[in-house]
């Protein structure tokens, strides 16, 4: 199927190109590894190892590694249809473009609003937590002055906003360096524990299916899935890669496979560090310090201090990656005139969506100031937990969109099998639908345990979705030329 055929199959209108008479375009030369590291930084693997893996152990017990095996398989299934669609629908925009093509432009625009909301909530939550962690580290570990946490958060936003203003490859280089350091420190821990064997010796018991049962394993899988969020953003950088038809799919698979193996090995060796019989109790009693304490014991006190610093760099990388992702959603919507067209402007020298990035920087600054009088730890739980829900919803809708898109266009599909266009997407749809159900029924748990807050956050999420639908319906009725552009449709 050619680009023209694919776009017409998706219902694009002639003349709906996003770049008619366009000026500078996004540009970059990212390869597979650079792109994979750029999106994986959003997952903040080191921060996930410290903060989330113990939670998975609490809910799955000794069988925690199998929760990550299940999450990896689920998201690899999602990646099959997602990357196949990226070849037949070569539009940037990720969720926005794919849901527009498969499930109508109305749902596509609503999806883009949800994507921006989800990534913004997570990014702002991490920014708040960064301020708290930085304030504590400077005052207690380095003996520095005690200053309000939100000043560190504001400093982070200024640094991130400055980097995001420039060419994407500058951010990619910074993110790649931080990711290598994150991975290295966890690998040092892995090797140390594997060499020692822990108090009960190396054991494969955590991989036994008999240890992966009970009513709470579904929640464990849900938390495991959330630690992968970010990999799906490969498609949003399509215009800034070398040979996007190959780079985007490969980077997507590399991201899911690598981070899956990384988490599986890490959670297994955390369990080994305490012994399978004791690890679940340790997680329940002291989840926040479970990994740092083990690092202290098996590697050394110095490693715990290094871990504290790298935890901050991990958070910094996650916020920078988040800024780049959201800015490109804003750019796509500005290019399509679904939001003010100024957001679609590209810097003539740096090839970056600088207006969208500047607007986002201002939003983040205002967000930090709005939360400056609150407990940043509690606010982080609200925002990061709630932000994962709309992104799970969008992955589910994208799986549905893949099936619909290829059923509608099946006569033109000439180099993909039924596995790519139907079987894997349907399996992903079922798996993600289950995860979405678990997220909805455990939303209070995901957002810190306060029912009133959880209800308010759900109102915000579904309210934004309905606003997106309403705006799309308005465009369809009053501004059909704008409606025709939705989904980054372009004719070549």
mmCIF file of C-alpha atoms in Angstrom, residues 385 438-451 454-455:
data_model
loop_
_atom_site.group_PDB
_atom_site.id
_atom_site.type_symbol
_atom_site.label_atom_id
_atom_site.label_comp_id
_atom_site.label_asym_id
_atom_site.label_seq_id
_atom_site.Cartn_x
_atom_site.Cartn_y
_atom_site.Cartn_z
ATOM 1 C CA UNK A 385 -0.838 7.714 38.907
ATOM 2 C CA UNK A 438 -7.882 -2.937 36.383
ATOM 3 C CA UNK A 439 -6.750 0.694 36.249
ATOM 4 C CA UNK A 440 -10.343 1.946 36.414
ATOM 5 C CA UNK A 441 -11.327 -0.334 39.291
ATOM 6 C CA UNK A 442 -8.116 0.399 41.223
ATOM 7 C CA UNK A 443 -7.896 4.103 40.386
ATOM 8 C CA UNK A 444 -7.999 5.133 44.043
ATOM 9 C CA UNK A 445 -4.955 2.934 44.687
ATOM 10 C CA UNK A 446 -3.146 4.321 41.634
ATOM 11 C CA UNK A 447 -3.593 7.914 42.786
ATOM 12 C CA UNK A 448 -2.535 7.626 46.410
ATOM 13 C CA UNK A 449 -5.572 6.195 48.163
ATOM 14 C CA UNK A 450 -7.857 9.233 48.559
ATOM 15 C CA UNK A 451 -11.278 8.566 47.041
ATOM 16 C CA UNK A 454 -9.487 10.006 42.590
ATOM 17 C CA UNK A 455 -13.004 11.074 41.599
#
